Coordinates of C-alpha atoms in Angstrom, one line a residue:
M1 CA 100.7 123.8 118.8
K2 CA 98.7 122.2 121.9
L3 CA 96.2 119.1 121.0
S4 CA 93.4 121.4 121.9
E5 CA 94.1 123.9 119.1
I6 CA 95.3 120.5 116.3
V7 CA 91.6 119.3 116.9
K8 CA 89.5 121.9 117.6
D9 CA 87.5 121.8 114.2
V10 CA 87.1 117.7 114.8
K11 CA 83.5 117.1 116.7
L12 CA 84.8 115.3 119.9
E13 CA 83.1 113.0 122.2
E14 CA 85.9 113.8 125.2
L15 CA 89.4 115.5 125.6
K16 CA 91.6 114.9 127.7
G17 CA 95.1 116.7 128.5
G18 CA 94.2 119.9 125.9
E19 CA 97.0 121.5 126.9
T20 CA 99.6 119.0 125.7
E21 CA 102.2 119.8 123.4
I22 CA 102.2 118.7 120.0
T23 CA 105.3 118.5 117.4
G24 CA 103.9 116.0 114.7
I25 CA 101.3 113.9 113.5
S26 CA 101.3 110.3 112.3
Y27 CA 99.0 107.7 111.6
D28 CA 101.8 104.9 111.4
S29 CA 103.4 103.8 114.4
R30 CA 105.9 102.6 113.0
A31 CA 106.6 106.8 112.2
V32 CA 105.8 108.4 115.1
K33 CA 108.4 110.6 117.0
P34 CA 108.9 111.7 119.9
G35 CA 106.1 114.9 120.5
D36 CA 103.8 113.4 118.0
L37 CA 100.0 113.3 118.1
F38 CA 99.0 109.2 116.8
V39 CA 96.0 109.2 115.1
A40 CA 94.5 105.7 115.4
I41 CA 92.2 104.5 112.3
K42 CA 90.0 101.5 112.1
G43 CA 90.8 100.1 108.5
F44 CA 89.6 97.7 106.4
E45 CA 93.0 95.9 106.9
F46 CA 94.5 96.8 110.1
D47 CA 92.6 98.7 113.2
G48 CA 95.4 101.5 114.2
H49 CA 93.7 101.6 118.0
K50 CA 96.3 98.2 118.3
Y51 CA 99.2 100.0 117.6
I52 CA 98.7 102.8 120.3
P53 CA 100.9 100.8 122.4
A54 CA 103.9 101.0 120.0
A55 CA 102.9 104.8 119.3
I56 CA 103.1 105.2 123.2
E57 CA 106.2 103.2 123.1
A58 CA 107.8 105.5 120.3
G59 CA 107.1 108.4 122.2
A60 CA 103.8 109.8 121.6
S61 CA 102.5 112.6 123.4
A62 CA 98.6 112.1 122.8
I63 CA 96.1 110.1 120.6
L64 CA 93.5 111.0 118.5
C65 CA 91.2 107.9 118.9
Q66 CA 87.8 106.1 118.4
E67 CA 88.1 103.9 121.7
K68 CA 89.8 105.3 124.6
P69 CA 93.4 104.4 125.1
D70 CA 94.4 101.9 128.1
A71 CA 97.1 104.4 129.1
D72 CA 97.7 107.1 131.1
I73 CA 98.1 109.7 128.3
A74 CA 96.3 113.1 127.1
Y75 CA 93.6 111.9 124.6
A76 CA 91.2 113.4 122.1
L77 CA 87.9 110.8 121.4
S78 CA 85.9 111.3 118.6
S79 CA 83.8 108.9 116.6
D80 CA 85.7 109.0 113.2
S81 CA 89.3 108.9 113.0
R82 CA 89.8 109.4 109.4
L83 CA 87.9 112.5 109.1
A84 CA 89.5 113.6 112.3
L85 CA 93.0 113.0 110.7
A86 CA 91.9 115.2 108.0
L87 CA 91.0 118.1 109.9
A88 CA 93.7 117.8 112.2
G89 CA 96.4 117.5 109.6
R90 CA 94.6 120.9 108.5
E91 CA 94.8 122.9 111.4
F92 CA 98.7 121.6 112.0
Y93 CA 99.8 122.8 109.0
G94 CA 97.9 126.3 109.3
D95 CA 94.9 125.0 106.4
P96 CA 97.3 126.0 103.7
A97 CA 94.7 125.3 100.9
S98 CA 93.1 128.3 102.0
E99 CA 95.9 130.5 100.7
M100 CA 96.0 129.5 97.6
T101 CA 93.1 128.3 94.6
I102 CA 92.2 125.0 94.5
V103 CA 91.1 123.2 91.1
G104 CA 89.9 119.7 91.4
V105 CA 89.2 117.3 88.8
T106 CA 87.1 113.8 89.4
G107 CA 85.8 111.5 86.8
T108 CA 86.4 108.1 85.5
N109 CA 89.1 109.2 82.5
G110 CA 90.3 112.1 81.6
K111 CA 91.7 113.3 85.4
T112 CA 95.3 113.9 84.5
T113 CA 95.2 115.2 81.1
T114 CA 92.9 117.6 82.4
T115 CA 95.4 119.0 85.3
Y116 CA 98.2 119.0 83.1
L117 CA 96.8 120.6 80.4
L118 CA 95.0 123.2 83.2
K119 CA 98.4 123.4 84.5
H120 CA 99.6 124.8 81.3
L121 CA 97.2 127.5 81.0
L122 CA 97.4 129.0 84.4
E123 CA 101.2 129.1 84.0
S124 CA 100.6 130.8 80.3
K125 CA 97.7 133.0 81.0
L126 CA 98.2 134.0 84.5
D127 CA 102.0 133.7 84.9
A128 CA 101.5 131.3 87.8
K129 CA 103.1 129.1 90.0
V130 CA 100.9 126.1 90.3
G131 CA 101.0 122.9 91.9
L132 CA 99.6 119.6 90.7
I133 CA 98.8 116.6 92.1
G134 CA 97.5 112.9 90.3
T135 CA 98.4 109.8 89.0
N136 CA 101.1 110.7 87.2
G137 CA 103.0 112.2 90.3
N138 CA 103.2 115.2 92.0
M139 CA 104.3 118.5 90.8
I140 CA 105.3 122.1 92.3
G141 CA 106.1 124.6 89.7
S142 CA 108.3 122.8 87.4
E143 CA 109.8 120.0 90.3
F144 CA 108.5 116.7 90.4
L145 CA 107.4 114.7 93.2
H146 CA 106.7 110.6 93.3
S147 CA 103.3 109.7 94.3
E148 CA 102.4 106.1 95.1
R149 CA 98.3 107.4 95.1
T150 CA 96.2 109.4 92.8
T151 CA 95.3 111.6 96.1
P152 CA 97.3 111.5 98.9
E153 CA 96.3 110.5 102.5
S154 CA 94.9 113.4 104.2
L155 CA 98.2 114.0 106.4
E156 CA 100.4 113.9 103.2
L157 CA 98.1 115.9 101.1
Q158 CA 98.2 118.9 104.1
R159 CA 101.7 118.7 104.2
L160 CA 101.9 118.8 100.4
F161 CA 99.6 121.8 99.8
R162 CA 102.5 123.8 102.9
E163 CA 105.0 122.9 100.9
M164 CA 103.1 124.4 97.5
A165 CA 102.1 127.6 99.3
D166 CA 105.4 128.1 101.1
S167 CA 107.5 127.7 97.8
G168 CA 104.9 130.4 96.1
C169 CA 102.5 128.5 94.4
T170 CA 99.5 130.5 93.7
H171 CA 97.2 128.0 92.2
V172 CA 96.8 124.0 93.1
V173 CA 94.7 121.5 90.3
M174 CA 94.8 118.1 91.2
E175 CA 92.7 115.1 90.7
V176 CA 90.1 113.7 93.4
S177 CA 89.4 110.3 93.7
S178 CA 86.0 108.6 94.4
H179 CA 88.2 107.0 97.2
S180 CA 89.1 110.3 98.3
L181 CA 86.0 111.4 98.6
S182 CA 84.7 108.3 100.3
L183 CA 87.7 108.1 102.7
D184 CA 88.0 111.6 103.9
R185 CA 91.1 112.5 102.0
V186 CA 89.9 115.4 101.0
A187 CA 87.3 116.4 104.0
G188 CA 88.3 120.3 104.8
I189 CA 89.2 121.8 101.8
H190 CA 87.6 123.7 99.9
F191 CA 87.7 123.9 95.9
D192 CA 87.5 127.3 94.2
V193 CA 86.6 125.1 91.0
G194 CA 85.3 121.1 90.8
I195 CA 85.2 119.4 87.6
F196 CA 83.5 116.3 86.8
T197 CA 85.0 114.7 83.4
N198 CA 82.8 111.6 83.3
L199 CA 81.5 108.1 84.8
T200 CA 81.8 104.7 83.7
Q201 CA 82.4 101.2 85.1
D202 CA 85.4 101.1 87.4
H203 CA 86.1 100.9 91.2
L204 CA 83.3 98.7 91.7
D205 CA 85.0 96.5 93.9
F206 CA 85.5 99.4 96.3
H207 CA 82.2 101.0 95.1
G208 CA 79.8 98.0 95.1
T209 CA 77.9 99.8 92.5
M210 CA 77.9 102.5 89.9
E211 CA 74.7 104.9 91.9
E212 CA 77.8 104.6 95.0
Y213 CA 80.5 105.6 92.7
A214 CA 78.4 108.3 91.4
K215 CA 77.5 109.3 95.0
A216 CA 81.2 109.5 95.9
K217 CA 82.0 111.5 93.2
A218 CA 79.2 113.5 93.1
K219 CA 80.2 115.1 96.9
L220 CA 82.9 117.5 95.3
F221 CA 80.1 119.7 94.2
R222 CA 79.2 120.0 97.6
M223 CA 82.8 121.1 98.4
C224 CA 83.6 123.6 95.9
T225 CA 82.4 127.2 94.7
D226 CA 81.9 126.8 91.3
G227 CA 81.2 122.9 89.6
C228 CA 82.5 122.4 85.9
F229 CA 80.3 119.4 84.4
N230 CA 80.1 117.3 81.0
A231 CA 76.2 117.7 80.5
D232 CA 76.8 114.7 77.7
D233 CA 77.4 112.4 80.9
A234 CA 74.6 110.0 81.5
W235 CA 75.4 110.4 85.5
C236 CA 75.2 114.7 85.1
E237 CA 71.8 114.9 86.8
T238 CA 73.7 112.8 89.7
M239 CA 76.4 114.5 90.0
T240 CA 74.5 118.3 89.5
K241 CA 71.2 117.4 91.9
D242 CA 73.0 118.4 95.7
A243 CA 75.2 120.5 94.2
T244 CA 75.7 123.4 96.9
C245 CA 77.8 125.2 94.2
K246 CA 77.3 127.5 91.0
I247 CA 77.5 124.9 88.3
H248 CA 78.7 125.4 84.8
S249 CA 78.0 123.2 81.6
Y250 CA 80.2 121.9 78.5
A251 CA 78.9 119.5 75.8
I252 CA 79.9 118.4 72.2
D253 CA 76.3 117.3 71.7
A254 CA 74.0 119.8 74.1
H255 CA 74.1 123.2 72.8
N256 CA 72.1 124.9 75.5
T257 CA 74.8 124.4 77.9
E258 CA 77.2 127.2 78.7
L259 CA 80.0 126.2 76.3
Y260 CA 79.9 123.5 73.5
A261 CA 82.0 122.5 70.8
D262 CA 81.1 123.1 67.4
D263 CA 82.3 121.8 63.8
V264 CA 84.2 119.3 65.4
K265 CA 87.2 117.9 63.1
L266 CA 88.9 114.3 64.4
S267 CA 92.7 113.5 62.7
P268 CA 95.1 111.4 63.6
S269 CA 97.5 114.3 64.8
G270 CA 94.6 115.8 67.0
I271 CA 91.1 117.8 66.8
E272 CA 89.8 121.6 66.1
F273 CA 86.4 122.8 66.5
Y274 CA 85.1 126.0 67.5
A275 CA 84.5 126.7 71.1
V276 CA 81.0 128.4 71.4
S277 CA 80.0 130.4 74.8
G278 CA 77.1 133.0 74.7
N279 CA 78.6 135.2 71.2
E280 CA 81.9 134.3 71.4
R281 CA 83.2 131.7 69.3
V282 CA 86.6 130.6 69.1
K283 CA 89.0 128.0 67.0
T284 CA 90.6 125.4 69.3
K285 CA 93.1 122.9 68.2
L286 CA 94.6 120.2 70.2
C287 CA 97.6 117.7 69.8
I288 CA 95.8 114.7 71.2
P289 CA 93.6 112.7 69.2
G290 CA 90.0 111.2 69.9
K291 CA 86.8 113.0 70.2
F292 CA 87.5 112.6 74.5
S293 CA 90.2 114.9 73.7
V294 CA 87.3 117.2 72.7
Y295 CA 85.7 116.8 76.0
N296 CA 89.4 117.3 77.7
A297 CA 89.9 120.8 76.7
L298 CA 85.8 121.9 76.9
C299 CA 86.5 121.0 80.7
V300 CA 89.6 122.9 81.2
M301 CA 88.2 125.9 79.1
S302 CA 85.2 126.0 81.2
A303 CA 87.5 125.9 84.1
G304 CA 89.1 128.8 83.0
L305 CA 85.8 130.9 82.2
A306 CA 84.9 130.2 85.8
L307 CA 88.2 131.5 86.8
G308 CA 87.8 134.7 85.1
I309 CA 90.5 133.5 82.1
S310 CA 88.6 134.5 78.7
L311 CA 87.4 132.0 76.0
S312 CA 90.3 133.0 73.6
D313 CA 93.3 132.6 75.9
C314 CA 91.8 129.2 77.0
A315 CA 91.7 128.0 73.5
D316 CA 95.3 129.7 72.8
A317 CA 96.5 127.9 75.7
V318 CA 95.2 124.6 75.0
G319 CA 96.5 124.6 71.4
S320 CA 100.0 125.4 72.9
A321 CA 99.8 122.6 75.2
K322 CA 101.6 119.2 74.4
G323 CA 101.1 115.7 75.3
V324 CA 101.0 114.0 78.6
K325 CA 103.1 111.0 79.6
G326 CA 101.3 107.5 79.1
R327 CA 98.1 109.8 77.6
M328 CA 98.4 108.4 73.7
E329 CA 101.8 108.5 73.9
L330 CA 103.4 108.0 70.4
V331 CA 107.1 105.6 71.1
P332 CA 109.7 105.9 68.1
T333 CA 109.6 102.7 66.5
D334 CA 112.3 101.3 63.5
G335 CA 109.7 101.0 60.4
D336 CA 106.1 101.8 58.9
Y337 CA 104.0 101.0 62.3
T338 CA 103.2 103.5 64.9
I339 CA 103.1 102.3 68.8
V340 CA 100.8 104.3 71.4
I341 CA 101.2 103.7 74.7
D342 CA 97.9 104.9 77.1
Y343 CA 96.7 104.5 80.1
S344 CA 93.2 103.2 79.3
H345 CA 92.4 100.8 82.0
T346 CA 88.6 100.7 82.0
P347 CA 86.3 99.8 79.0
D348 CA 85.2 103.1 78.3
A349 CA 89.0 104.3 78.2
L350 CA 89.6 101.6 76.1
E351 CA 86.9 101.8 74.0
N352 CA 88.0 105.7 73.1
A353 CA 91.7 104.8 72.8
L354 CA 91.0 102.4 69.9
K355 CA 88.4 104.6 68.6
A356 CA 90.6 107.5 68.2
L357 CA 93.5 105.1 66.7
R358 CA 91.1 104.3 63.5
I359 CA 92.8 106.3 61.7
N360 CA 94.1 104.4 58.9
D361 CA 92.7 101.3 56.2
E362 CA 96.4 100.6 55.2
G363 CA 97.0 98.3 58.5
R364 CA 95.3 96.7 61.5
L365 CA 95.0 98.2 64.4
V366 CA 96.5 96.0 67.3
A367 CA 95.0 96.0 70.9
L368 CA 97.4 94.8 74.0
F369 CA 96.1 94.8 77.5
G370 CA 95.5 92.8 80.7
C371 CA 93.5 93.6 83.7
G372 CA 94.3 94.9 87.1
G373 CA 94.2 92.1 90.0
D374 CA 92.6 92.6 93.3
R375 CA 90.2 95.1 91.4
D376 CA 86.7 95.1 89.8
R377 CA 86.6 91.4 88.2
T378 CA 83.6 92.7 86.4
K379 CA 84.8 94.9 84.1
R380 CA 87.6 91.9 82.8
P381 CA 84.9 90.5 80.5
I382 CA 83.9 93.9 78.8
M383 CA 87.3 94.7 78.3
G384 CA 87.4 91.6 76.4
A385 CA 84.9 92.3 74.5
V386 CA 85.5 96.2 73.7
A387 CA 88.6 94.9 72.4
A388 CA 87.5 91.8 70.2
K389 CA 84.6 95.0 68.9
Y390 CA 87.1 97.7 67.8
A391 CA 90.8 96.5 67.4
D392 CA 92.0 94.2 64.0
F393 CA 93.7 91.5 66.1
V394 CA 94.1 91.4 70.0
I395 CA 96.8 90.4 72.3
V396 CA 95.6 89.5 76.2
T397 CA 98.4 89.8 78.4
S398 CA 99.2 90.5 82.2
D399 CA 98.8 94.2 83.7
N400 CA 99.3 94.6 87.2
P401 CA 98.4 91.3 88.3
R402 CA 98.9 91.8 92.2
T403 CA 98.2 88.6 94.2
E404 CA 96.2 87.1 91.7
E405 CA 97.1 84.1 89.0
P406 CA 97.7 86.3 86.0
Q407 CA 96.5 83.4 83.5
S408 CA 92.5 83.2 85.9
I409 CA 92.6 87.2 85.0
I410 CA 93.1 86.4 81.3
D411 CA 90.8 83.9 81.6
E412 CA 87.8 86.2 82.8
I413 CA 89.2 88.7 79.8
V414 CA 89.0 85.9 77.3
V415 CA 85.2 85.0 78.0
G416 CA 84.1 88.6 76.8
M417 CA 86.1 87.6 73.4
S418 CA 83.9 84.3 72.9
G419 CA 81.8 84.4 69.9
S420 CA 83.8 87.4 67.8
D421 CA 85.9 86.6 64.8
T422 CA 88.5 88.9 65.8
P423 CA 91.6 86.9 66.0
Y424 CA 93.9 86.9 69.2
T425 CA 96.8 85.8 71.2
V426 CA 97.4 85.0 74.7
I427 CA 101.3 85.9 75.8
C428 CA 101.0 86.2 79.9
D429 CA 104.4 87.8 80.3
R430 CA 103.6 91.5 79.4
P431 CA 107.4 92.4 77.8
D432 CA 107.1 89.2 76.1
A433 CA 104.1 90.2 74.2
I434 CA 105.1 94.1 73.7
R435 CA 108.2 92.1 72.1
W436 CA 105.8 89.5 70.0
A437 CA 104.1 92.2 68.8
I438 CA 106.7 94.4 67.7
D439 CA 108.2 91.3 65.5
N440 CA 104.7 90.2 64.2
H441 CA 103.8 93.7 63.5
R442 CA 102.4 94.2 59.8
P443 CA 103.0 97.5 57.6
H444 CA 101.2 100.3 58.8
D445 CA 99.6 98.8 61.7
V446 CA 99.1 100.8 65.2
I447 CA 99.5 99.2 67.9
L448 CA 97.9 100.2 71.3
L449 CA 99.9 99.3 74.6
A450 CA 97.2 99.7 76.8
G451 CA 96.4 100.1 80.8
K452 CA 99.9 101.2 81.9
G453 CA 100.7 104.5 80.3
H454 CA 103.0 106.3 82.7
E455 CA 103.4 103.6 85.0
D456 CA 107.1 102.6 84.9
Y457 CA 106.5 99.2 87.0
Q458 CA 104.3 96.0 87.0
V459 CA 103.1 94.8 90.7
V460 CA 103.7 91.0 91.4
G461 CA 102.0 90.0 94.4
H462 CA 103.2 93.1 96.5
E463 CA 106.0 93.9 95.0
K464 CA 106.9 96.5 92.6
H465 CA 109.2 95.5 89.4
H466 CA 110.6 98.1 86.8
M467 CA 108.9 97.8 84.0
D468 CA 108.7 100.7 81.3
E469 CA 107.2 100.2 78.5
R470 CA 109.0 102.4 76.4
E471 CA 112.2 101.0 77.4
I472 CA 110.9 97.4 76.2
V473 CA 110.2 98.9 72.6
A474 CA 113.4 100.8 72.4
E475 CA 115.7 98.2 73.8
H476 CA 113.6 95.1 71.8
I477 CA 113.9 97.4 68.2
E478 CA 117.7 97.8 69.2
K479 CA 118.2 94.3 69.0
R480 CA 116.3 94.2 66.2

């Protein structure tokens, strides 16, 4: 493919050597192959322009950049090479997203569960082959692919779309993170349906304020045909005020919406409610406990309606869906106590999980959690306060400390617990903390292992170390 063809949708300041043949695209000089177009991106830590000589030495045929290269080589000059990468990648792979129905889910909590429920809905009611992109990993039908990010970089995303389209996928459901919207990873993609779940504090280390965080999420409703939003969420007006799509509302508390839940019943085994849309009223069940599961079910059903699936079929699919790994996941134990693994790593998610697990008065509700290093520090004392308020006993430990000192993270969490009568202990090593929780449980206790969810690793420094909480529990119980 010619350079001029690849960058035809990129706003260019200058183009030299437009007839140059391109056989691949790379934005990492170490991965450049002969014939590649090297895209030099100015990042937060590294400037790709410094690696143009290395890319040329590796055989790059052309450069897509924001600064003219100091070499006699074909180039395309753009004011925003990150955006240009997304558009060039889309063209290089033949705009594969346009060949499928794309559903994007954004919000702080509920994205992963929503995408898995949507995948099940589309497969069971449309007999569709469905691609999935998200935090737990990517899937092409039943084939699982490991992923590093919630939303891949734009080039990898377009490559993945091409694999999905070529394998026969008719639909794709994907998590759309605020980072991907801010950093143009999803630029140039038109979503058939966009979904907003909720907005609570997270990623302020990147966005700075909740307002900027909300603005990033709101971009999705300017990139889709139909938008489904949670009308009970405090940020719904921000999400919808500049929307260019047809919007569809769902809610529990507001019954003037297109879809709402009535007669909600919560239990340890899941939820039950009547989904109401117009004159239709359909009984709905989901085997995941907690009020937040009602919202997850509603947003899936709202998207289903936008895609032309009947309310009764949506309810039937939600009722036959199974749980999602790392989302209120029950772990086998050796006695009359319960262990639940959940990805709740924000204050709101932790509160929701603890409320959902307040299922009996016979035992204690124990919260074991930490906070990630090199991430939003302001939420640490807030999560400490949430745990102290809703749990009967708290074990403060590590999450992914990354380059921070684990104990310093814990110290900031504990600040939020001051003034509370809730007893707690600090065990810095997470596997030790889990083993301690098992050894010191009481009859009928419910122990929540919060924050890691589906992750089977821990990030210490810059290294990933294998750590699967399911394995830790099983191995320790076997030793006991």
